[in-house]
């Protein structure tokens, strides 16, 4: 199984990708008696990815998949099994001339609502 | 309390649960659009909503993300796919005023997904206002039915045709329904225990809002009329008030709530001696226990001849209800807890001892709920107090006042702005009015504001209950069509807030309503305190000076006070600091005689300075002589309009204080500014009065008169 697939496109991510602090939609406080009270509507897990260096053709395909607006179909070993839908925020990335062609790297953050 | 299914009951009894919010709006074709999944995007940021015994019409504010990618809720974005009429495909704003808004919440287990039966319709509303400026849009509105009955009026001008009830008496729910049929689109009244035992004889309600008329019938029937959620829908419910209720609806312990955010014991609204005059004579009910504890606080009520209270039994029941609601408030408490959507007014809750605020359990009735849902915040504030009640503050309003008493009130509180005498905008100006009401006597509970043209009501009056607090303020806007409130603090720089002033004599009339008839006795010298009206021209709004008298500007003598006419005045404010700027205007009541004191700098002022009054104005409807006078003699015959320059009868000596009397002879009076110019000079420069009223002799003295005004007796 690929490490990450977005909208049917395999994304060549590097091993040093990471999971960030999740965003918890909810509330929590200590009650007057000291006990914890909390509500939680959703937990948004955030993953930071960096792609491998890609040639222009692959870059175009991957970029198009990642830049698609709206909820995206997401899966892969890098994500929890429960995650099937995600949103992508592109964060840019370096590119360079490695020989005859310009290779590029894309950094992006993937957010997925997870129970 | 809202009926809960087993799952909801179990969830809310726990300490952890998830809260889900869904908001729907009606699109241009009347179809519902779920804003949590509009075009696959969740635009909902949050929701506030709440209601209380004295403000029972639920109000809400929905917080929406204005834009997501190319999708925008901005109503004027004609390219957004959201702004489409779902029937025709043409442009049609999705979010707009007047549209229905439905808000649903669900509370389920932390890892559960809400099912269809888990959702509670917490708001069935209508958008009154949409704020579009920021990244977050605000949709502000009220309960749909509540808004209808609040906005609609009994409009029939002919009193003989404005008749409801029957003789000897019509079931009160039928009378209310008849009013709703005539003026509120036939909205169906829900009466859970119909038929009631309250009857309404033939009577002629005044032209007034439908809700005011119908809720008054309910109050006198010892019932309540408010929107209520039941069986999945909100209805206008005519509910009995069980003042002897003992069954506990819910128990809150210190492990449930975050804090007790308010716990007051207040004597302000206590009434314990009820003197009630009606068709059968005068009856008195005294609660000696309450009198012994709080002192005697009478409530004197005079019923009109056609009151629905026309039998001994009805009178006794009404007095008993007043006694139950007002004689012993016990305490008012507010707790903040995790979002708890199940509450309704007059639920009875048990608050267990928490070791700090009370040592035995307290059983109190719910008086209000304020819910706030955000992405990081799911809270409910619950107010509770004493026993279940039909009303608290509404009992204090002078709803039984006669027309004669009302007229007296109008006279006492009348304020007349300069009409045809306006220096710049006479005849053509467009004006905005901000009305700030402070303490107008402790008795005043609410006010009616009217805009009159040549003594005739030009628009529908506006009623406003004063908010609680030591210094309640309201803001009233003038529009082309009527007066309305601006409760949200918007500065109202839009053109819709103006009215075009013609050539007539415009009058703004403020009528305070008391908590009871005998509490009134208002007169402007003793009870009209901290009343401020900011009467501002369009130009000043543009310059951003309105409502900020501290930054209002002065002008060289010989020039208009400002491009327009701005004013903020505070008559009779003993001991208060001088407020306002050069454009201040003093509006006296009918009997106020002022005596401003001008202290002159010892070195700079000598001789006989000019004292100029900017456009003094006396209500043109009367022909009395306006007489300014000095301590050592009156000066007669001063022009009533335009600037007036007068000289003291004698030289001013260094350090001397000049007392300037302005006697209005009982007529309305206004003054745009008071200027003191040293002898021989023609142009003053800007200057400010200081706290001790010593004014820059080279500048203009203005505003001083307003804060140093004393009634004749005190002077």
PDB file of C-alpha atoms in Angstrom, chain B residues 148-313:
ATOM      1  CA  UNK B 148     -43.663  38.349  14.089  1.00  0.00           C
ATOM      2  CA  UNK B 149     -45.671  39.312  17.153  1.00  0.00           C
ATOM      3  CA  UNK B 150     -43.088  41.832  18.272  1.00  0.00           C
ATOM      4  CA  UNK B 151     -42.977  43.594  14.928  1.00  0.00           C
ATOM      5  CA  UNK B 152     -46.658  43.551  14.078  1.00  0.00           C
ATOM      6  CA  UNK B 153     -49.005  46.094  15.579  1.00  0.00           C
ATOM      7  CA  UNK B 154     -52.647  46.441  16.312  1.00  0.00           C
ATOM      8  CA  UNK B 155     -52.983  49.091  13.649  1.00  0.00           C
ATOM      9  CA  UNK B 156     -56.668  49.895  13.622  1.00  0.00           C
ATOM     10  CA  UNK B 157     -56.847  53.687  14.101  1.00  0.00           C
ATOM     11  CA  UNK B 158     -60.538  53.793  14.994  1.00  0.00           C
ATOM     12  CA  UNK B 159     -60.898  53.001  18.653  1.00  0.00           C
ATOM     13  CA  UNK B 160     -64.496  51.916  18.158  1.00  0.00           C
ATOM     14  CA  UNK B 161     -63.332  49.218  15.774  1.00  0.00           C
ATOM     15  CA  UNK B 162     -60.427  48.182  17.953  1.00  0.00           C
ATOM     16  CA  UNK B 163     -62.493  46.005  20.245  1.00  0.00           C
ATOM     17  CA  UNK B 164     -61.621  42.591  21.609  1.00  0.00           C
ATOM     18  CA  UNK B 165     -63.096  40.278  24.200  1.00  0.00           C
ATOM     19  CA  UNK B 166     -66.798  39.755  24.761  1.00  0.00           C
ATOM     20  CA  UNK B 167     -69.229  40.456  27.546  1.00  0.00           C
ATOM     21  CA  UNK B 168     -69.433  39.129  30.125  1.00  0.00           C
ATOM     22  CA  UNK B 169     -66.127  37.508  29.227  1.00  0.00           C
ATOM     23  CA  UNK B 170     -64.300  35.604  26.519  1.00  0.00           C
ATOM     24  CA  UNK B 171     -61.800  32.876  27.228  1.00  0.00           C
ATOM     25  CA  UNK B 172     -58.497  34.663  27.289  1.00  0.00           C
ATOM     26  CA  UNK B 173     -56.876  32.291  24.807  1.00  0.00           C
ATOM     27  CA  UNK B 174     -59.637  33.112  22.336  1.00  0.00           C
ATOM     28  CA  UNK B 175     -59.033  36.836  22.785  1.00  0.00           C
ATOM     29  CA  UNK B 176     -55.331  36.369  22.161  1.00  0.00           C
ATOM     30  CA  UNK B 177     -56.083  34.229  19.131  1.00  0.00           C
ATOM     31  CA  UNK B 178     -58.435  36.904  17.784  1.00  0.00           C
ATOM     32  CA  UNK B 179     -55.653  39.483  17.985  1.00  0.00           C
ATOM     33  CA  UNK B 180     -53.234  37.082  16.314  1.00  0.00           C
ATOM     34  CA  UNK B 181     -55.797  36.407  13.599  1.00  0.00           C
ATOM     35  CA  UNK B 182     -56.240  40.090  12.897  1.00  0.00           C
ATOM     36  CA  UNK B 183     -52.651  41.275  13.080  1.00  0.00           C
ATOM     37  CA  UNK B 184     -50.217  38.344  13.117  1.00  0.00           C
ATOM     38  CA  UNK B 185     -51.153  36.289  10.090  1.00  0.00           C
ATOM     39  CA  UNK B 186     -53.350  34.020  12.162  1.00  0.00           C
ATOM     40  CA  UNK B 187     -50.441  32.509  14.034  1.00  0.00           C
ATOM     41  CA  UNK B 188     -51.931  29.642  16.021  1.00  0.00           C
ATOM     42  CA  UNK B 189     -51.706  29.954  19.766  1.00  0.00           C
ATOM     43  CA  UNK B 190     -50.723  26.810  21.606  1.00  0.00           C
ATOM     44  CA  UNK B 191     -52.563  26.392  24.883  1.00  0.00           C
ATOM     45  CA  UNK B 192     -51.591  23.113  26.499  1.00  0.00           C
ATOM     46  CA  UNK B 193     -54.370  23.140  29.090  1.00  0.00           C
ATOM     47  CA  UNK B 194     -57.174  24.820  27.168  1.00  0.00           C
ATOM     48  CA  UNK B 195     -59.727  25.917  28.079  1.00  0.00           C
ATOM     49  CA  UNK B 196     -58.312  28.206  30.719  1.00  0.00           C
ATOM     50  CA  UNK B 197     -60.334  29.836  33.442  1.00  0.00           C
ATOM     51  CA  UNK B 198     -59.451  33.423  32.575  1.00  0.00           C
ATOM     52  CA  UNK B 199     -61.939  35.618  30.769  1.00  0.00           C
ATOM     53  CA  UNK B 200     -61.606  38.922  28.949  1.00  0.00           C
ATOM     54  CA  UNK B 201     -64.559  41.316  28.795  1.00  0.00           C
ATOM     55  CA  UNK B 202     -64.951  43.762  25.942  1.00  0.00           C
ATOM     56  CA  UNK B 203     -62.050  46.167  25.882  1.00  0.00           C
ATOM     57  CA  UNK B 204     -60.235  48.471  23.502  1.00  0.00           C
ATOM     58  CA  UNK B 205     -56.512  47.893  23.478  1.00  0.00           C
ATOM     59  CA  UNK B 206     -54.391  50.815  22.376  1.00  0.00           C
ATOM     60  CA  UNK B 207     -52.518  50.726  19.110  1.00  0.00           C
ATOM     61  CA  UNK B 208     -49.521  48.756  20.240  1.00  0.00           C
ATOM     62  CA  UNK B 209     -47.335  45.801  19.272  1.00  0.00           C
ATOM     63  CA  UNK B 210     -49.204  42.524  19.126  1.00  0.00           C
ATOM     64  CA  UNK B 211     -46.860  40.943  21.629  1.00  0.00           C
ATOM     65  CA  UNK B 212     -47.384  43.741  24.086  1.00  0.00           C
ATOM     66  CA  UNK B 213     -51.156  43.383  23.866  1.00  0.00           C
ATOM     67  CA  UNK B 214     -51.258  39.606  24.048  1.00  0.00           C
ATOM     68  CA  UNK B 215     -48.635  39.179  26.743  1.00  0.00           C
ATOM     69  CA  UNK B 216     -50.498  41.691  28.868  1.00  0.00           C
ATOM     70  CA  UNK B 217     -53.620  39.559  28.645  1.00  0.00           C
ATOM     71  CA  UNK B 218     -51.506  36.597  29.699  1.00  0.00           C
ATOM     72  CA  UNK B 219     -49.958  38.430  32.608  1.00  0.00           C
ATOM     73  CA  UNK B 220     -53.317  39.460  33.984  1.00  0.00           C
ATOM     74  CA  UNK B 221     -54.502  35.891  33.603  1.00  0.00           C
ATOM     75  CA  UNK B 222     -51.519  34.810  35.720  1.00  0.00           C
ATOM     76  CA  UNK B 223     -50.081  32.945  32.770  1.00  0.00           C
ATOM     77  CA  UNK B 224     -47.133  33.402  30.450  1.00  0.00           C
ATOM     78  CA  UNK B 225     -46.972  33.842  26.704  1.00  0.00           C
ATOM     79  CA  UNK B 226     -43.703  32.953  25.101  1.00  0.00           C
ATOM     80  CA  UNK B 227     -42.208  30.800  22.353  1.00  0.00           C
ATOM     81  CA  UNK B 228     -41.716  27.279  23.630  1.00  0.00           C
ATOM     82  CA  UNK B 229     -40.175  24.150  22.158  1.00  0.00           C
ATOM     83  CA  UNK B 230     -42.293  21.047  22.258  1.00  0.00           C
ATOM     84  CA  UNK B 231     -42.431  17.932  20.130  1.00  0.00           C
ATOM     85  CA  UNK B 232     -39.835  19.144  17.694  1.00  0.00           C
ATOM     86  CA  UNK B 233     -41.258  22.579  17.004  1.00  0.00           C
ATOM     87  CA  UNK B 234     -41.355  26.073  18.471  1.00  0.00           C
ATOM     88  CA  UNK B 235     -44.801  27.472  19.098  1.00  0.00           C
ATOM     89  CA  UNK B 236     -46.268  30.537  20.717  1.00  0.00           C
ATOM     90  CA  UNK B 237     -47.348  28.931  23.953  1.00  0.00           C
ATOM     91  CA  UNK B 238     -49.887  30.255  26.413  1.00  0.00           C
ATOM     92  CA  UNK B 239     -48.706  28.401  29.451  1.00  0.00           C
ATOM     93  CA  UNK B 240     -49.862  28.278  33.043  1.00  0.00           C
ATOM     94  CA  UNK B 241     -47.370  29.356  35.681  1.00  0.00           C
ATOM     95  CA  UNK B 242     -47.097  26.772  38.417  1.00  0.00           C
ATOM     96  CA  UNK B 243     -45.973  28.957  41.275  1.00  0.00           C
ATOM     97  CA  UNK B 244     -46.251  26.097  43.732  1.00  0.00           C
ATOM     98  CA  UNK B 245     -44.182  23.700  41.724  1.00  0.00           C
ATOM     99  CA  UNK B 246     -42.066  21.295  43.769  1.00  0.00           C
ATOM    100  CA  UNK B 247     -41.069  18.635  41.255  1.00  0.00           C
ATOM    101  CA  UNK B 248     -37.389  19.043  40.454  1.00  0.00           C
ATOM    102  CA  UNK B 249     -36.583  18.996  36.745  1.00  0.00           C
ATOM    103  CA  UNK B 250     -32.818  18.685  37.065  1.00  0.00           C
ATOM    104  CA  UNK B 251     -30.145  18.703  39.722  1.00  0.00           C
ATOM    105  CA  UNK B 252     -26.875  20.549  39.370  1.00  0.00           C
ATOM    106  CA  UNK B 253     -24.008  19.835  41.705  1.00  0.00           C
ATOM    107  CA  UNK B 254     -20.607  21.480  41.984  1.00  0.00           C
ATOM    108  CA  UNK B 255     -19.221  18.705  39.836  1.00  0.00           C
ATOM    109  CA  UNK B 256     -21.460  19.887  36.975  1.00  0.00           C
ATOM    110  CA  UNK B 257     -20.804  23.575  36.600  1.00  0.00           C
ATOM    111  CA  UNK B 258     -17.615  25.530  36.147  1.00  0.00           C
ATOM    112  CA  UNK B 259     -18.549  28.301  38.531  1.00  0.00           C
ATOM    113  CA  UNK B 260     -21.278  30.315  40.123  1.00  0.00           C
ATOM    114  CA  UNK B 261     -20.813  33.422  38.035  1.00  0.00           C
ATOM    115  CA  UNK B 262     -23.422  35.500  39.805  1.00  0.00           C
ATOM    116  CA  UNK B 263     -25.273  35.225  43.096  1.00  0.00           C
ATOM    117  CA  UNK B 264     -27.122  38.331  44.196  1.00  0.00           C
ATOM    118  CA  UNK B 265     -29.655  39.265  46.758  1.00  0.00           C
ATOM    119  CA  UNK B 266     -31.229  42.529  45.691  1.00  0.00           C
ATOM    120  CA  UNK B 267     -34.098  44.494  47.117  1.00  0.00           C
ATOM    121  CA  UNK B 268     -34.580  46.629  44.018  1.00  0.00           C
ATOM    122  CA  UNK B 269     -37.466  44.690  42.575  1.00  0.00           C
ATOM    123  CA  UNK B 270     -39.044  43.572  45.798  1.00  0.00           C
ATOM    124  CA  UNK B 271     -42.683  44.565  46.195  1.00  0.00           C
ATOM    125  CA  UNK B 272     -44.633  43.443  49.204  1.00  0.00           C
ATOM    126  CA  UNK B 273     -47.582  45.791  49.672  1.00  0.00           C
ATOM    127  CA  UNK B 274     -49.976  45.666  46.758  1.00  0.00           C
ATOM    128  CA  UNK B 275     -52.588  48.389  46.570  1.00  0.00           C
ATOM    129  CA  UNK B 276     -54.907  47.535  43.763  1.00  0.00           C
ATOM    130  CA  UNK B 277     -57.670  49.776  42.490  1.00  0.00           C
ATOM    131  CA  UNK B 278     -60.123  48.202  40.121  1.00  0.00           C
ATOM    132  CA  UNK B 279     -63.813  48.254  39.244  1.00  0.00           C
ATOM    133  CA  UNK B 280     -64.675  46.667  42.576  1.00  0.00           C
ATOM    134  CA  UNK B 281     -62.862  49.260  44.651  1.00  0.00           C
ATOM    135  CA  UNK B 282     -59.433  49.286  46.223  1.00  0.00           C
ATOM    136  CA  UNK B 283     -57.909  46.179  47.716  1.00  0.00           C
ATOM    137  CA  UNK B 284     -54.665  45.760  49.574  1.00  0.00           C
ATOM    138  CA  UNK B 285     -52.530  42.698  50.012  1.00  0.00           C
ATOM    139  CA  UNK B 286     -49.536  42.921  52.314  1.00  0.00           C
ATOM    140  CA  UNK B 287     -46.872  40.300  52.766  1.00  0.00           C
ATOM    141  CA  UNK B 288     -45.797  40.914  56.343  1.00  0.00           C
ATOM    142  CA  UNK B 289     -42.973  38.423  56.215  1.00  0.00           C
ATOM    143  CA  UNK B 290     -41.446  40.220  53.278  1.00  0.00           C
ATOM    144  CA  UNK B 291     -42.074  43.626  54.825  1.00  0.00           C
ATOM    145  CA  UNK B 292     -40.325  42.532  57.996  1.00  0.00           C
ATOM    146  CA  UNK B 293     -37.338  41.297  56.038  1.00  0.00           C
ATOM    147  CA  UNK B 294     -36.990  43.901  53.289  1.00  0.00           C
ATOM    148  CA  UNK B 295     -38.997  46.879  54.509  1.00  0.00           C
ATOM    149  CA  UNK B 296     -42.156  48.115  52.906  1.00  0.00           C
ATOM    150  CA  UNK B 297     -42.068  48.344  49.133  1.00  0.00           C
ATOM    151  CA  UNK B 298     -45.516  49.138  47.755  1.00  0.00           C
ATOM    152  CA  UNK B 299     -46.744  48.479  44.267  1.00  0.00           C
ATOM    153  CA  UNK B 300     -49.808  50.542  43.494  1.00  0.00           C
ATOM    154  CA  UNK B 301     -51.828  49.596  40.474  1.00  0.00           C
ATOM    155  CA  UNK B 302     -54.886  51.208  38.993  1.00  0.00           C
ATOM    156  CA  UNK B 303     -56.733  49.072  36.533  1.00  0.00           C
ATOM    157  CA  UNK B 304     -58.640  50.661  33.674  1.00  0.00           C
ATOM    158  CA  UNK B 305     -62.392  50.278  33.637  1.00  0.00           C
ATOM    159  CA  UNK B 306     -62.300  47.628  30.918  1.00  0.00           C
ATOM    160  CA  UNK B 307     -59.656  45.484  32.612  1.00  0.00           C
ATOM    161  CA  UNK B 308     -60.043  41.731  32.279  1.00  0.00           C
ATOM    162  CA  UNK B 309     -59.680  41.635  36.044  1.00  0.00           C
ATOM    163  CA  UNK B 310     -63.295  42.293  36.934  1.00  0.00           C
ATOM    164  CA  UNK B 311     -64.207  39.712  39.546  1.00  0.00           C
ATOM    165  CA  UNK B 312     -63.120  39.188  43.120  1.00  0.00           C
ATOM    166  CA  UNK B 313     -61.614  35.852  42.218  1.00  0.00           C
TER     167      UNK B 313
END
